[in-house]
CSV table of C-alpha atoms and ligand atoms in Angstrom, one decimal:
chain,number,residue,atom,x,y,z
A,62,MET,CA,29.7,37.6,42.3
A,63,LYS,CA,30.8,36.9,38.8
A,64,LEU,CA,30.1,33.2,39.4
A,65,MET,CA,26.8,33.9,40.9
A,66,THR,CA,25.7,36.1,38.0
A,67,ALA,CA,26.9,33.4,35.6
A,68,LEU,CA,24.9,30.7,37.5
A,69,LEU,CA,21.8,32.8,37.6
A,70,ALA,CA,22.1,33.6,33.9
A,71,ALA,CA,22.6,29.9,33.2
A,72,SER,CA,19.6,28.8,35.3
A,73,ALA,CA,17.4,31.6,33.7
A,74,PHE,CA,18.5,30.2,30.3
A,75,CYS,CA,17.7,26.6,31.3
A,76,GLY,CA,14.4,27.7,32.6
A,77,ALA,CA,13.5,29.4,29.4
A,78,THR,CA,14.6,26.4,27.4
A,79,ILE,CA,12.5,24.1,29.5
A,80,ALA,CA,9.5,26.4,29.4
A,81,ASN,CA,9.7,26.5,25.6
A,82,ALA,CA,10.4,22.8,25.2
A,83,THR,CA,7.2,21.1,24.0
A,84,ASP,CA,6.5,17.5,23.5
A,85,LEU,CA,4.9,16.7,20.2
A,86,GLU,CA,3.7,13.2,19.4
A,87,VAL,CA,4.1,12.3,15.7
A,88,THR,CA,2.3,9.2,14.4
A,89,HIS,CA,3.5,7.3,11.4
A,90,TRP,CA,3.9,3.8,10.1
A,91,TRP,CA,7.7,3.9,9.5
A,92,THR,CA,8.8,0.8,11.5
A,93,SER,CA,11.1,-1.2,9.2
A,94,GLY,CA,14.9,-0.9,9.7
A,95,GLY,CA,15.4,1.7,6.9
A,96,GLU,CA,12.3,3.6,7.9
A,97,SER,CA,13.2,3.9,11.6
A,98,ALA,CA,16.7,5.0,10.6
A,99,ALA,CA,15.1,7.8,8.5
A,100,VAL,CA,12.6,8.8,11.2
A,101,LYS,CA,15.4,9.2,13.7
A,102,GLU,CA,16.7,12.0,11.5
A,103,PHE,CA,13.4,13.9,11.9
A,104,ALA,CA,13.4,13.3,15.6
A,105,LYS,CA,17.0,14.5,15.9
A,106,ALA,CA,16.4,17.7,13.9
A,107,PHE,CA,13.2,18.5,15.9
A,108,ASP,CA,14.9,17.8,19.3
A,109,ALA,CA,17.7,20.2,18.3
A,110,THR,CA,15.2,23.0,18.3
A,111,GLY,CA,14.7,22.5,22.1
A,112,ASN,CA,11.4,20.6,21.6
A,113,HIS,CA,10.8,16.9,22.0
A,114,TRP,CA,9.7,14.4,19.3
A,115,VAL,CA,7.5,11.8,20.9
A,116,ASP,CA,7.5,8.9,18.6
A,117,GLY,CA,4.1,7.5,17.7
A,118,ALA,CA,5.1,4.6,15.4
A,119,ILE,CA,2.3,2.3,14.6
A,120,ALA,CA,3.4,-1.2,13.5
A,121,GLY,CA,1.8,-3.1,10.6
A,122,SER,CA,1.4,-1.0,7.5
A,123,GLY,CA,-0.3,2.2,6.4
A,124,ASP,CA,-3.6,0.2,6.1
A,125,THR,CA,-3.4,-0.6,9.8
A,126,ALA,CA,-2.1,2.8,10.9
A,127,ARG,CA,-4.5,5.1,9.0
A,128,PRO,CA,-7.7,4.1,10.7
A,129,ILE,CA,-6.1,4.5,14.1
A,130,MET,CA,-4.8,7.9,13.2
A,131,VAL,CA,-8.2,9.0,11.8
A,132,SER,CA,-10.2,7.7,14.8
A,133,ARG,CA,-7.8,9.5,17.2
A,134,ILE,CA,-8.4,12.8,15.4
A,135,THR,CA,-12.1,12.4,15.0
A,136,GLY,CA,-12.5,11.0,18.6
A,137,GLY,CA,-10.9,14.1,20.2
A,138,ASP,CA,-7.5,12.6,21.0
A,139,PRO,CA,-5.4,14.2,18.3
A,140,MET,CA,-1.6,13.8,18.1
A,141,GLY,CA,0.7,16.7,17.3
A,142,ALA,CA,1.4,15.6,13.8
A,143,THR,CA,0.7,12.6,11.6
A,144,GLN,CA,1.9,11.0,8.4
A,145,PHE,CA,-0.5,10.3,5.5
A,146,ASN,CA,0.4,9.6,1.9
A,147,HIS,CA,0.5,12.6,-0.5
A,148,GLY,CA,-2.9,13.0,-1.9
A,149,ARG,CA,-6.4,12.4,-0.7
A,150,GLN,CA,-6.2,10.3,2.5
A,151,ALA,CA,-6.9,13.3,4.8
A,152,GLU,CA,-9.5,14.9,2.6
A,153,GLU,CA,-12.4,14.2,4.9
A,154,LEU,CA,-10.5,15.3,8.0
A,155,VAL,CA,-9.8,18.6,6.3
A,156,GLN,CA,-13.4,19.0,5.2
A,157,ALA,CA,-14.5,18.3,8.8
A,158,GLY,CA,-12.3,21.3,9.9
A,159,LEU,CA,-10.1,19.1,12.1
A,160,MET,CA,-6.8,19.9,10.5
A,161,ARG,CA,-4.7,22.9,10.8
A,162,ASN,CA,-4.3,25.4,8.0
A,163,LEU,CA,-0.5,26.0,7.3
A,164,ASP,CA,-0.8,29.0,4.9
A,165,ASP,CA,1.2,31.3,7.2
A,166,VAL,CA,4.2,28.9,7.6
A,167,ALA,CA,4.0,28.1,3.9
A,168,LYS,CA,4.2,31.7,3.0
A,169,ALA,CA,6.9,32.6,5.4
A,170,GLU,CA,9.0,29.7,4.3
A,171,HIS,CA,8.3,30.2,0.5
A,172,TRP,CA,7.0,26.7,0.0
A,173,ALA,CA,5.5,27.6,-3.3
A,174,ASP,CA,9.1,28.4,-4.6
A,175,VAL,CA,11.0,25.6,-3.0
A,176,ILE,CA,8.8,22.5,-3.3
A,177,ASN,CA,9.5,20.5,-6.4
A,178,PRO,CA,7.6,19.3,-8.4
A,179,LYS,CA,4.8,21.8,-7.7
A,180,SER,CA,2.1,19.0,-7.9
A,181,LEU,CA,3.2,18.0,-4.4
A,182,LEU,CA,2.0,21.2,-2.9
A,183,GLU,CA,-1.2,20.9,-4.9
A,184,GLY,CA,-1.8,17.6,-3.1
A,185,CYS,CA,-1.6,19.5,0.2
A,186,THR,CA,-4.0,22.2,-1.0
A,187,TYR,CA,-7.7,22.1,-0.4
A,188,GLN,CA,-9.9,25.0,-1.5
A,189,GLY,CA,-6.9,27.3,-1.9
A,190,HIS,CA,-5.4,26.5,1.6
A,191,ILE,CA,-2.4,24.4,2.5
A,192,TYR,CA,-2.9,21.6,5.0
A,193,CYS,CA,0.2,19.5,4.9
A,194,VAL,CA,3.9,19.5,4.4
A,195,PRO,CA,5.2,17.1,1.8
A,196,VAL,CA,8.4,15.4,3.1
A,197,ASN,CA,9.5,13.1,0.4
A,198,ILE,CA,8.9,11.8,-3.1
A,199,HIS,CA,8.4,8.0,-3.2
A,200,ALA,CA,8.1,6.3,-6.5
A,201,TRP,CA,6.3,2.9,-6.4
A,202,GLN,CA,7.6,1.6,-9.8
A,203,TRP,CA,10.8,-0.2,-9.0
A,204,LEU,CA,12.0,-3.8,-9.6
A,205,TRP,CA,14.6,-4.8,-7.0
A,206,LEU,CA,16.7,-7.8,-8.1
A,207,SER,CA,19.2,-10.0,-6.2
A,208,ASN,CA,22.4,-10.3,-8.3
A,209,ALA,CA,23.4,-13.4,-6.3
A,210,ALA,CA,20.1,-15.2,-7.1
A,211,PHE,CA,20.5,-14.7,-10.8
A,212,ALA,CA,24.2,-15.8,-10.6
A,213,LYS,CA,23.1,-19.0,-8.8
A,214,ALA,CA,20.6,-19.7,-11.6
A,215,ASN,CA,23.3,-18.9,-14.2
A,216,LEU,CA,21.3,-16.1,-15.6
A,217,PRO,CA,22.3,-12.5,-16.4
A,218,VAL,CA,20.4,-10.0,-14.4
A,219,PRO,CA,17.3,-9.0,-16.4
A,220,ALA,CA,16.9,-5.5,-17.8
A,221,ASN,CA,13.1,-5.3,-17.6
A,222,TRP,CA,9.9,-7.1,-16.5
A,223,GLU,CA,9.6,-9.2,-19.7
A,224,GLU,CA,13.1,-10.6,-19.3
A,225,PHE,CA,12.4,-11.3,-15.6
A,226,VAL,CA,9.2,-13.2,-16.4
A,227,ALA,CA,11.1,-15.3,-19.0
A,228,ASP,CA,13.6,-16.3,-16.3
A,229,GLY,CA,10.9,-17.6,-14.0
A,230,PRO,CA,11.2,-21.4,-14.8
A,231,ALA,CA,15.1,-21.3,-14.6
A,232,LEU,CA,14.9,-19.6,-11.2
A,233,ARG,CA,12.4,-22.2,-9.9
A,234,LYS,CA,14.7,-24.9,-11.1
A,235,ALA,CA,17.6,-23.4,-9.2
A,236,GLY,CA,15.5,-23.4,-6.0
A,237,ILE,CA,14.9,-19.6,-6.0
A,238,GLN,CA,11.6,-18.0,-5.4
A,239,PRO,CA,11.1,-15.8,-8.5
A,240,LEU,CA,9.0,-13.0,-7.1
A,241,ALA,CA,8.8,-12.0,-3.4
A,242,LEU,CA,5.4,-10.5,-2.6
A,243,GLY,CA,3.9,-9.7,0.8
A,244,GLN,CA,0.3,-10.8,1.3
A,245,GLN,CA,-1.1,-7.5,2.4
A,246,SER,CA,-3.5,-6.2,-0.3
A,247,TRP,CA,-1.8,-2.8,-0.7
A,248,GLN,CA,1.3,-4.6,-1.9
A,249,VAL,CA,-0.5,-6.6,-4.5
A,250,THR,CA,-2.3,-3.5,-5.8
A,251,GLY,CA,1.0,-1.7,-5.9
A,252,LEU,CA,2.5,-4.4,-8.1
A,253,PHE,CA,-0.5,-4.4,-10.3
A,254,ASN,CA,-0.4,-0.6,-10.7
A,255,ASN,CA,3.3,-0.8,-11.5
A,256,LEU,CA,2.4,-3.2,-14.3
A,257,ILE,CA,-0.1,-0.7,-15.7
A,258,LEU,CA,2.4,2.2,-15.9
A,259,ALA,CA,5.4,0.1,-16.9
A,260,LEU,CA,3.8,-2.1,-19.6
A,261,GLY,CA,0.7,0.0,-20.5
A,262,GLY,CA,2.3,3.4,-20.4
A,263,LYS,CA,1.5,6.8,-19.1
A,264,ASP,CA,-1.7,7.3,-21.2
A,265,LEU,CA,-3.3,4.0,-20.2
A,266,TYR,CA,-2.5,4.8,-16.5
A,267,LEU,CA,-4.1,8.2,-16.7
A,268,LYS,CA,-7.1,6.9,-18.6
A,269,ILE,CA,-7.8,4.5,-15.8
A,270,PHE,CA,-6.9,6.5,-12.7
A,271,GLN,CA,-7.4,10.1,-13.8
A,272,ASP,CA,-10.3,9.8,-16.3
A,273,LYS,CA,-11.8,6.7,-14.6
A,274,ASP,CA,-12.6,5.4,-18.1
A,275,ALA,CA,-14.5,2.1,-17.6
A,276,LYS,CA,-14.4,1.3,-21.3
A,277,VAL,CA,-10.6,1.5,-21.4
A,278,ALA,CA,-10.5,-0.5,-18.1
A,279,ALA,CA,-12.5,-3.3,-19.9
A,280,GLY,CA,-10.5,-3.0,-23.2
A,281,PRO,CA,-7.6,-4.9,-24.8
A,282,ASP,CA,-4.8,-2.7,-23.4
A,283,MET,CA,-5.9,-3.6,-19.9
A,284,ALA,CA,-6.4,-7.2,-20.9
A,285,LYS,CA,-2.6,-7.3,-21.5
A,286,ILE,CA,-2.0,-6.0,-18.0
A,287,PHE,CA,-4.2,-8.7,-16.5
A,288,LYS,CA,-2.2,-11.2,-18.4
A,289,ALA,CA,0.9,-9.8,-16.9
A,290,ALA,CA,-0.7,-9.8,-13.5
A,291,ASP,CA,-1.5,-13.5,-14.1
A,292,ASP,CA,2.3,-14.1,-14.7
A,293,ALA,CA,3.1,-12.2,-11.6
A,294,ARG,CA,0.7,-14.2,-9.4
A,295,GLN,CA,2.3,-17.4,-10.6
A,296,LEU,CA,5.8,-16.1,-10.0
A,297,ALA,CA,4.8,-15.0,-6.5
A,298,GLN,CA,3.4,-18.4,-5.6
A,299,GLY,CA,5.3,-19.7,-2.6
A,300,SER,CA,6.3,-16.3,-1.3
A,301,ASN,CA,4.8,-16.8,2.1
A,302,VAL,CA,5.4,-13.5,3.8
A,303,GLN,CA,3.2,-10.7,5.0
A,304,ASP,CA,5.2,-7.5,5.4
A,305,TRP,CA,6.8,-5.7,2.5
A,306,ASN,CA,10.2,-5.6,4.3
A,307,GLN,CA,10.1,-9.4,4.8
A,308,ALA,CA,9.7,-9.7,1.1
A,309,THR,CA,12.6,-7.3,0.6
A,310,ASN,CA,14.6,-9.4,2.9
A,311,MET,CA,14.1,-12.4,0.7
A,312,VAL,CA,15.8,-10.5,-2.1
A,313,ILE,CA,18.6,-9.2,0.2
A,314,THR,CA,19.3,-12.8,1.2
A,315,ALA,CA,18.9,-14.1,-2.4
A,316,LYS,CA,16.1,-16.5,-1.4
A,317,ALA,CA,14.0,-14.6,-3.9
A,318,ALA,CA,15.1,-13.1,-7.2
A,319,ALA,CA,13.0,-10.0,-7.3
A,320,GLN,CA,10.4,-7.7,-5.6
A,321,SER,CA,8.4,-4.9,-7.2
A,322,MET,CA,8.1,-2.3,-4.4
A,323,GLY,CA,8.4,1.4,-3.9
A,324,ASP,CA,11.8,3.0,-3.3
A,325,TRP,CA,11.4,2.7,0.5
A,326,ALA,CA,12.9,-0.8,-0.1
A,327,GLN,CA,16.1,1.0,-0.9
A,328,GLY,CA,16.4,1.8,2.9
A,329,GLU,CA,16.4,-1.9,3.7
A,330,PHE,CA,19.3,-2.7,1.3
A,331,GLN,CA,21.2,0.2,2.8
A,332,VAL,CA,20.7,-1.1,6.4
A,333,ALA,CA,21.9,-4.5,5.2
A,334,LYS,CA,25.0,-2.8,3.8
A,335,GLN,CA,24.3,-4.0,0.3
A,336,VAL,CA,25.7,-2.0,-2.7
A,337,ALA,CA,23.6,-1.2,-5.7
A,338,GLY,CA,25.1,-2.6,-8.9
A,339,LYS,CA,27.2,-5.1,-7.0
A,340,ASP,CA,24.8,-7.0,-4.7
A,341,TYR,CA,21.5,-5.9,-6.2
A,342,THR,CA,20.0,-4.2,-9.2
A,343,CYS,CA,17.3,-1.6,-9.2
A,344,LEU,CA,15.1,-1.0,-12.2
A,345,PRO,CA,13.0,2.2,-12.1
A,346,GLY,CA,9.8,1.9,-14.0
A,347,LEU,CA,10.4,-1.9,-14.0
A,348,GLY,CA,13.2,-1.3,-16.5
A,349,GLU,CA,13.8,-0.4,-20.1
A,350,PRO,CA,12.8,1.0,-22.4
A,351,ASN,CA,11.0,4.0,-21.0
A,352,PRO,CA,10.7,4.4,-17.3
A,353,TYR,CA,8.0,6.6,-15.9
A,354,ILE,CA,7.5,7.0,-12.2
A,355,THR,CA,4.8,8.4,-10.0
A,356,THR,CA,5.5,11.1,-7.5
A,357,GLY,CA,3.7,9.8,-4.5
A,358,GLY,CA,5.1,9.8,-1.0
A,359,ASP,CA,4.4,11.1,2.4
A,360,SER,CA,3.0,14.3,3.9
A,361,ILE,CA,2.8,15.4,7.4
A,362,TYR,CA,-0.6,16.9,8.7
A,363,PHE,CA,-1.2,18.8,11.8
A,364,PRO,CA,-4.5,18.4,13.7
A,365,LYS,CA,-5.9,21.5,15.3
A,366,LEU,CA,-4.8,21.7,18.9
A,367,SER,CA,-6.1,23.9,21.7
A,368,ASP,CA,-2.7,24.2,23.5
A,369,PRO,CA,-0.8,27.3,22.0
A,370,ALA,CA,2.6,25.9,22.9
A,371,LYS,CA,1.9,22.7,20.9
A,372,SER,CA,0.5,24.8,18.0
A,373,ALA,CA,3.8,26.8,18.0
A,374,ALA,CA,5.8,23.5,18.1
A,375,GLN,CA,3.8,22.2,15.1
A,376,GLU,CA,5.1,25.2,13.1
A,377,VAL,CA,8.6,24.5,14.2
A,378,LEU,CA,8.3,20.9,13.1
A,379,ALA,CA,6.9,21.9,9.7
A,380,LYS,CA,9.8,24.2,9.1
A,381,VAL,CA,12.4,21.7,10.3
A,382,MET,CA,11.1,18.9,8.1
A,383,LEU,CA,11.6,21.0,5.0
A,384,SER,CA,15.0,22.4,5.9
A,385,PRO,CA,17.7,21.5,3.3
A,386,ALA,CA,19.8,19.6,5.9
A,387,THR,CA,16.9,17.5,7.2
A,388,GLN,CA,15.6,16.8,3.7
A,389,VAL,CA,19.0,15.3,2.8
A,390,ALA,CA,19.5,13.3,6.0
A,391,PHE,CA,16.0,11.9,6.1
A,392,ASN,CA,15.6,11.0,2.4
A,393,LEU,CA,19.1,9.4,2.0
A,394,LYS,CA,18.1,6.9,4.7
A,395,LYS,CA,14.5,6.6,3.5
A,396,GLY,CA,15.3,5.8,-0.1
A,397,SER,CA,13.0,8.6,-1.2
A,398,MET,CA,13.8,11.8,-3.0
A,399,PRO,CA,13.8,15.2,-1.4
A,400,VAL,CA,10.9,17.6,-2.1
A,401,ARG,CA,13.2,20.4,-2.9
A,402,GLY,CA,15.5,20.7,-5.8
A,403,ASP,CA,18.1,23.0,-4.2
A,404,VAL,CA,19.8,20.4,-1.9
A,405,ASP,CA,23.1,18.6,-2.2
A,406,LEU,CA,22.6,15.0,-3.2
A,407,SER,CA,26.2,14.2,-4.2
A,408,THR,CA,26.1,11.3,-1.7
A,409,ALA,CA,23.0,9.7,-3.1
A,410,ASN,CA,23.4,6.1,-4.2
A,411,ASP,CA,23.1,4.8,-7.7
A,412,CYS,CA,19.4,3.9,-7.4
A,413,MET,CA,18.4,7.3,-6.1
A,414,LYS,CA,20.5,8.9,-8.8
A,415,LYS,CA,18.4,7.1,-11.4
A,416,GLY,CA,15.2,8.3,-9.8
A,417,LEU,CA,16.5,11.9,-9.7
A,418,ALA,CA,17.4,11.8,-13.4
A,419,ILE,CA,13.8,10.6,-14.2
A,420,LEU,CA,12.4,13.4,-12.0
A,421,LYS,CA,14.7,15.9,-13.7
A,422,ALA,CA,13.6,14.8,-17.2
A,423,GLY,CA,10.0,15.3,-16.0
A,424,ASN,CA,8.9,11.7,-16.6
A,425,VAL,CA,6.7,11.7,-13.6
A,426,ILE,CA,3.0,11.6,-13.0
A,427,LYS,CA,0.7,11.7,-10.0
A,428,SER,CA,0.3,8.6,-7.8
A,429,THR,CA,-3.0,6.8,-7.3
A,430,ASP,CA,-3.3,8.2,-3.8
A,431,GLU,CA,-3.6,11.6,-5.5
A,432,LEU,CA,-6.0,10.5,-8.2
A,433,ILE,CA,-8.5,8.2,-6.6
A,434,SER,CA,-10.3,8.2,-3.3
A,435,PRO,CA,-9.3,5.9,-0.4
A,436,ASP,CA,-12.6,4.1,-0.9
A,437,THR,CA,-11.8,3.2,-4.5
A,438,THR,CA,-8.3,2.1,-3.5
A,439,THR,CA,-9.9,-0.3,-0.9
A,440,GLN,CA,-12.1,-1.8,-3.5
A,441,ILE,CA,-9.2,-2.4,-5.9
A,442,ASN,CA,-7.1,-3.8,-3.0
A,443,ASP,CA,-9.9,-6.4,-2.2
A,444,LEU,CA,-10.1,-7.4,-5.8
A,445,MET,CA,-6.3,-7.8,-6.3
A,446,SER,CA,-6.0,-9.8,-3.1
A,447,GLN,CA,-8.7,-12.2,-4.3
A,448,PHE,CA,-7.2,-12.4,-7.8
A,449,PHE,CA,-3.7,-13.2,-6.5
A,450,ASN,CA,-4.8,-15.7,-3.9
A,451,ASP,CA,-7.4,-17.6,-5.9
A,452,MET,CA,-6.0,-19.1,-9.1
A,453,SER,CA,-9.5,-20.1,-10.2
A,454,ILE,CA,-10.4,-16.4,-10.9
A,455,THR,CA,-9.4,-15.9,-14.5
A,456,PRO,CA,-7.7,-12.7,-15.7
A,457,ASP,CA,-10.8,-12.0,-17.7
A,458,ASP,CA,-13.2,-12.3,-14.7
A,459,ALA,CA,-10.9,-10.0,-12.7
A,460,GLN,CA,-10.8,-7.5,-15.5
A,461,LYS,CA,-14.6,-7.3,-15.6
A,462,LYS,CA,-14.7,-6.6,-11.9
A,463,PHE,CA,-11.9,-4.0,-12.2
A,464,ALA,CA,-13.8,-2.2,-15.0
A,465,ALA,CA,-16.9,-2.0,-12.8
A,466,ILE,CA,-14.9,-0.5,-9.9
A,467,ILE,CA,-13.3,2.1,-12.3
A,468,GLY,CA,-16.8,2.9,-13.6
A,469,THR,CA,-18.0,4.0,-10.2
A,470,ALA,CA,-14.6,5.4,-9.0
A,471,ASN,CA,-14.3,8.8,-7.5
D,550,LIG,C1,4.1,4.0,2.1
D,550,LIG,C2,4.9,5.2,2.5
D,550,LIG,C3,6.3,5.0,2.6
D,550,LIG,C4,6.7,3.6,3.2
D,550,LIG,C5,5.8,2.5,2.8
D,550,LIG,C6,6.0,1.2,3.5
D,550,LIG,O1,2.8,4.2,2.2
D,550,LIG,O2,4.7,6.2,1.6
D,550,LIG,O3,7.0,6.0,3.2
D,550,LIG,O4,6.8,3.8,4.5
D,550,LIG,O5,4.4,2.9,2.9
D,550,LIG,O6,5.8,1.3,4.9
């Protein structure tokens, strides 16, 4: 009898679990080694709730993935949840009433108190309502350097962008590609924006992207940035790769001396078992004297769904992604910083510790994804891609075109 009761109880329990288990497809563009390792942490944590993470990875890059995500949502085939960058990429979907309002979950889970910095939640808020959960803080402004490449060229590892540029000829002589840069236009723009903030400073960056000041965009401070971008395109010549992680791999294997890329690159060094300080060097803000970083990153949005079980699972996923344990596990693999300040990061590596110190000091500003529309970003991407690929375009010509884009930016 006892056995029967136990079996019945067990089967009733299993039944309940199965009935509550909901498949939720999550689309994202996290497909590199470090990114997939990080995403598995989300899947593991969600599956532990009895639900099932259906992985909707889209290969290529954010630029390839986003149009697919948007067309599925607008075309009536929404996924359970989807990645976008913090900021304005989902603005039109929210305006069209296609995305789920998360006010109740946010209130119950005290997001306003735990999310740090607060600007991340602002990026999820539209007309007073919350539409996404920020899952990480990714800073774009890093220079990743191969210690072995500099050793091969008999050079000390540089401490900033200027020193790196000066090393260019010696690196070439030693047979090393100075700068690794993937051909996709978002990577070129990323590098260019990094130069604006690192060399031009916070005020110049905000004049351009927040105030959209065309006069400043056409002025002498930006002329210096275009000169630096001219250096960069020459240093990048010969770096014949497409994907950002192929470029990172050139640094990991010491074929290239450096890459300027967001801190997701950290995940690749980790997968390759390289040690910061020993095998490679990471310079936040492209190095001394005064590193500032942007607090961009990723948010997860939840399209409105008609199935109540899936809607309930969306809430579970939103909660799980912000739980302290998941935040630590995911971000340590991703190379990003957690969106809550109350988690234990004692196991963070040296690069992440540098980033955390900058965050703590408050030397952070909003990313371009938060400040300008996706349309303006596309125009800048096209310009940068032309400028970096066609050496006949002078820095002066490119600057004029850039100022025109900023003049009509929104
Ligand atoms: C960014 C995203 C990062 C990283 C990177 C490269 O847009 O915020 O999480 O995945 O793309 O794939």
